mmCIF file of C-alpha atoms in Angstrom:
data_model
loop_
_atom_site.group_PDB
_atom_site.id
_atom_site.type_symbol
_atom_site.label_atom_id
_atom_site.label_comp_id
_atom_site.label_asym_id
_atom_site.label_seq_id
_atom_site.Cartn_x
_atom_site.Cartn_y
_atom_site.Cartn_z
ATOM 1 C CA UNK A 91 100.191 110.662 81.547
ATOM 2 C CA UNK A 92 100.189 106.969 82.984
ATOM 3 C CA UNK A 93 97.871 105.099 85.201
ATOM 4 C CA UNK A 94 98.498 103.911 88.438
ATOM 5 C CA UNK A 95 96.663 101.588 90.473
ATOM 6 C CA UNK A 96 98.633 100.691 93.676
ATOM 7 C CA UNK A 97 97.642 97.618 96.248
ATOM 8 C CA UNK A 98 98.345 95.924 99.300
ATOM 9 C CA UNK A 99 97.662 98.464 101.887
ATOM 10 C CA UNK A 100 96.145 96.878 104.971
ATOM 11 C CA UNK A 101 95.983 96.649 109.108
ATOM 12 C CA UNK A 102 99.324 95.036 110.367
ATOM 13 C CA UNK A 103 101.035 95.142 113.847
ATOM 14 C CA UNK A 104 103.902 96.924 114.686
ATOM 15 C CA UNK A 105 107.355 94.752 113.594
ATOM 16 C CA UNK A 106 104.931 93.286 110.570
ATOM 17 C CA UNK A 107 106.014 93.460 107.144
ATOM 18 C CA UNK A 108 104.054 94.690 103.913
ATOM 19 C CA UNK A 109 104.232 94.306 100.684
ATOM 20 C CA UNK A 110 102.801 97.541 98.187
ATOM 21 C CA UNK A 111 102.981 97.212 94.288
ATOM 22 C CA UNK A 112 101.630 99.363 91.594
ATOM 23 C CA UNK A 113 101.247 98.752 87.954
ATOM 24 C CA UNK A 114 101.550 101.547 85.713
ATOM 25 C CA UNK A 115 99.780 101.659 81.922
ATOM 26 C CA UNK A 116 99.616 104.484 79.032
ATOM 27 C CA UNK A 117 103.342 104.953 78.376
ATOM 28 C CA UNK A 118 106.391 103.081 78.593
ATOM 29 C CA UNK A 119 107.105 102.209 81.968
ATOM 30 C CA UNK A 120 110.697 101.201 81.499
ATOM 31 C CA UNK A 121 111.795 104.762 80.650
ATOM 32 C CA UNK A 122 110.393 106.614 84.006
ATOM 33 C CA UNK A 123 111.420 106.369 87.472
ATOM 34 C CA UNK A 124 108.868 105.363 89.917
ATOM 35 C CA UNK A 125 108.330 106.907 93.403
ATOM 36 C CA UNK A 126 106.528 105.732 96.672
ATOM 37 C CA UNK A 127 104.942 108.964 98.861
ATOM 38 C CA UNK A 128 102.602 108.980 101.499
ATOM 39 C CA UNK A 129 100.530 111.455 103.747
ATOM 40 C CA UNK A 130 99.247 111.125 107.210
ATOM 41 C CA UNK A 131 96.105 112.862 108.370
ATOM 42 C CA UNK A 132 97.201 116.295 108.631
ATOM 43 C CA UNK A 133 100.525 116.207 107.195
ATOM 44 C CA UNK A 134 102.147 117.176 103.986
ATOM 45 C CA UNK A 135 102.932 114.401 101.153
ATOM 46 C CA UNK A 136 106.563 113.097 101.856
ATOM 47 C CA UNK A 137 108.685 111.410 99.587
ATOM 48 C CA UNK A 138 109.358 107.535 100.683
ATOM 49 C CA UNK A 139 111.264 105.942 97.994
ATOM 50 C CA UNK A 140 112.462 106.472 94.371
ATOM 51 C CA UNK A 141 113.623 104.188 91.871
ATOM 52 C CA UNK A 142 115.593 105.282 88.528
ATOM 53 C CA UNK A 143 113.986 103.927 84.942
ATOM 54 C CA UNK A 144 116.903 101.020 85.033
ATOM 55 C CA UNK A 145 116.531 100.480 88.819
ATOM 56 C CA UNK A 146 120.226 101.642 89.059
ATOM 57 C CA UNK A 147 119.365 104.567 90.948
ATOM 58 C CA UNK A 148 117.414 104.495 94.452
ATOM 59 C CA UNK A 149 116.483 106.993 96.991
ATOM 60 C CA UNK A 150 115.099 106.278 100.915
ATOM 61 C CA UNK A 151 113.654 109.082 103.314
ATOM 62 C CA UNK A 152 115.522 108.911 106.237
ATOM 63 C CA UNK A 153 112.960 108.035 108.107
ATOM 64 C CA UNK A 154 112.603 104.304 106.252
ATOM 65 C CA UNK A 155 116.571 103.611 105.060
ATOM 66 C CA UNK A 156 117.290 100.434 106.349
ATOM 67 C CA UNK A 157 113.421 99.235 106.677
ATOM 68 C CA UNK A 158 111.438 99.649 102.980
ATOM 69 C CA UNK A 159 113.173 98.532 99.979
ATOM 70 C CA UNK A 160 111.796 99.729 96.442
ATOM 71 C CA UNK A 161 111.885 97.768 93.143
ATOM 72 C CA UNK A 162 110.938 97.401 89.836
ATOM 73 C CA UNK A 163 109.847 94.830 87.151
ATOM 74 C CA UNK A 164 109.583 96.248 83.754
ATOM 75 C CA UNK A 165 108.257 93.709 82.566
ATOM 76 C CA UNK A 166 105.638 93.660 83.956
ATOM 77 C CA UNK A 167 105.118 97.491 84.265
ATOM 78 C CA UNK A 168 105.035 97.444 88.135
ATOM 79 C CA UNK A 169 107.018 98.983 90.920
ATOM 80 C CA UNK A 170 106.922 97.264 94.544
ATOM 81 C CA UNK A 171 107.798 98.622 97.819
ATOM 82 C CA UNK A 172 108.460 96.274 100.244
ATOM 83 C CA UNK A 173 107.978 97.521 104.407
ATOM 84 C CA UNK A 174 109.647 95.842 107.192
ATOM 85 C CA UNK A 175 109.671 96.570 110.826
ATOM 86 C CA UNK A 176 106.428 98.475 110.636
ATOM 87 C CA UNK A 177 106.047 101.057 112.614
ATOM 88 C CA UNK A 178 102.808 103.805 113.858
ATOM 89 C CA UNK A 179 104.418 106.566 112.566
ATOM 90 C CA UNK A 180 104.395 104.554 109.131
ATOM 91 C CA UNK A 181 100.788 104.816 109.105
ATOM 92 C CA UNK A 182 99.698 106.829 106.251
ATOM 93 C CA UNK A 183 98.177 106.908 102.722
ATOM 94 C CA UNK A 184 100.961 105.697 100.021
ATOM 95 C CA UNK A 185 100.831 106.964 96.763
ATOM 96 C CA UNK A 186 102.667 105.500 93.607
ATOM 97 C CA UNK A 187 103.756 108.103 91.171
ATOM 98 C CA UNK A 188 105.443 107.940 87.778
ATOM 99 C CA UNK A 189 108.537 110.795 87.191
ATOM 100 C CA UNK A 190 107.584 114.042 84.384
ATOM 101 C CA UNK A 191 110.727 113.474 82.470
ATOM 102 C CA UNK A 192 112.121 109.993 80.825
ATOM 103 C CA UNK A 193 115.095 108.692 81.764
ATOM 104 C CA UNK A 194 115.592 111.702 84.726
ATOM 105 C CA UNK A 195 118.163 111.553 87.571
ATOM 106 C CA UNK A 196 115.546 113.990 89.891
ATOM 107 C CA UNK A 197 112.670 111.792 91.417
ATOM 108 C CA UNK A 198 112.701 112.158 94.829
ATOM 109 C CA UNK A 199 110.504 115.532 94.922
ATOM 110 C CA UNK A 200 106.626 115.524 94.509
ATOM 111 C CA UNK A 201 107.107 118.106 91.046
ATOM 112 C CA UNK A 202 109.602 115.625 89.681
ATOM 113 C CA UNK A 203 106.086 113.267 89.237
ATOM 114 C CA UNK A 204 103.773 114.220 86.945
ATOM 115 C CA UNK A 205 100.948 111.212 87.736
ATOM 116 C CA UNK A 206 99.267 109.546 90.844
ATOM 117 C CA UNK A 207 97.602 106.872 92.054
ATOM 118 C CA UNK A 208 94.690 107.251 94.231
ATOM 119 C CA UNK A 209 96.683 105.663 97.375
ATOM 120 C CA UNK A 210 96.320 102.589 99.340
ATOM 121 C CA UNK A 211 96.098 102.897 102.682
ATOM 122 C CA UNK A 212 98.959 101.503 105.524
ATOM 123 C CA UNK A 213 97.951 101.282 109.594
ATOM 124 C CA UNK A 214 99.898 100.213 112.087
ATOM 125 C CA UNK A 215 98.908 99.795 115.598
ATOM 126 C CA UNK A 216 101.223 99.891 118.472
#
């Protein structure tokens, strides 16, 4: 398994932007996709974003197409997800998680990721 240690959660406005990145150690990054999830009190984890191992491949929810953008630097072993046009119902615990499989076409499901980070967490007021 990898470790994942996510940042840049915080308190923003509605319309704000936020920045989240994770870096990932204990494997090699460059071969797994990367996923964003998050859970609000009460709810069920929900997939946000997913990126492929190249960054050729990426997924949106619905719910954030046109707003969050995911990307990668394998370089330096860390995934971003950038968060425009914040909204309340954004508000939520995100998670980073790093795919099961190398070099897999399925991330966008919580069993396609086989490790987690502990979260960071995203308000919004209205």
């Amino acid at each position: 398994q990898v470790q994942l240690v996510e940042s840049g959660g915080g308190l923003v406005q509605a319309g704000s932007s936020l920045g989240l990145s994770c870096v990932a150690s204990g494997r090699i990054f460059s071969m797994y996709p990367m996923g964003w999830f998050r859970q609000a009190p009460g709810k069920e984890r929900e997939f946000v974003a997913g990126i492929s191992w190249s960054g050729g491949n990426i997924a949106y929810a619905d719910s954030v197409k046109g707003r969050f953008t995911i990307s990668r630097d394998n370089a330096k072993n860390t995934v971003y997800l950038q968060m425009n046009s914040l909204k309340p119902e954004d508000t939520a615990v995100y998670y980073c998680a790093a795919a099961r499989f190398r070099y897999t076409n399925e991330f966008t499901r919580p069993s396609d990721f086989d490790s987690w980070g502990r979260g960071t967490q995203v308000t919004v007021s209205s």
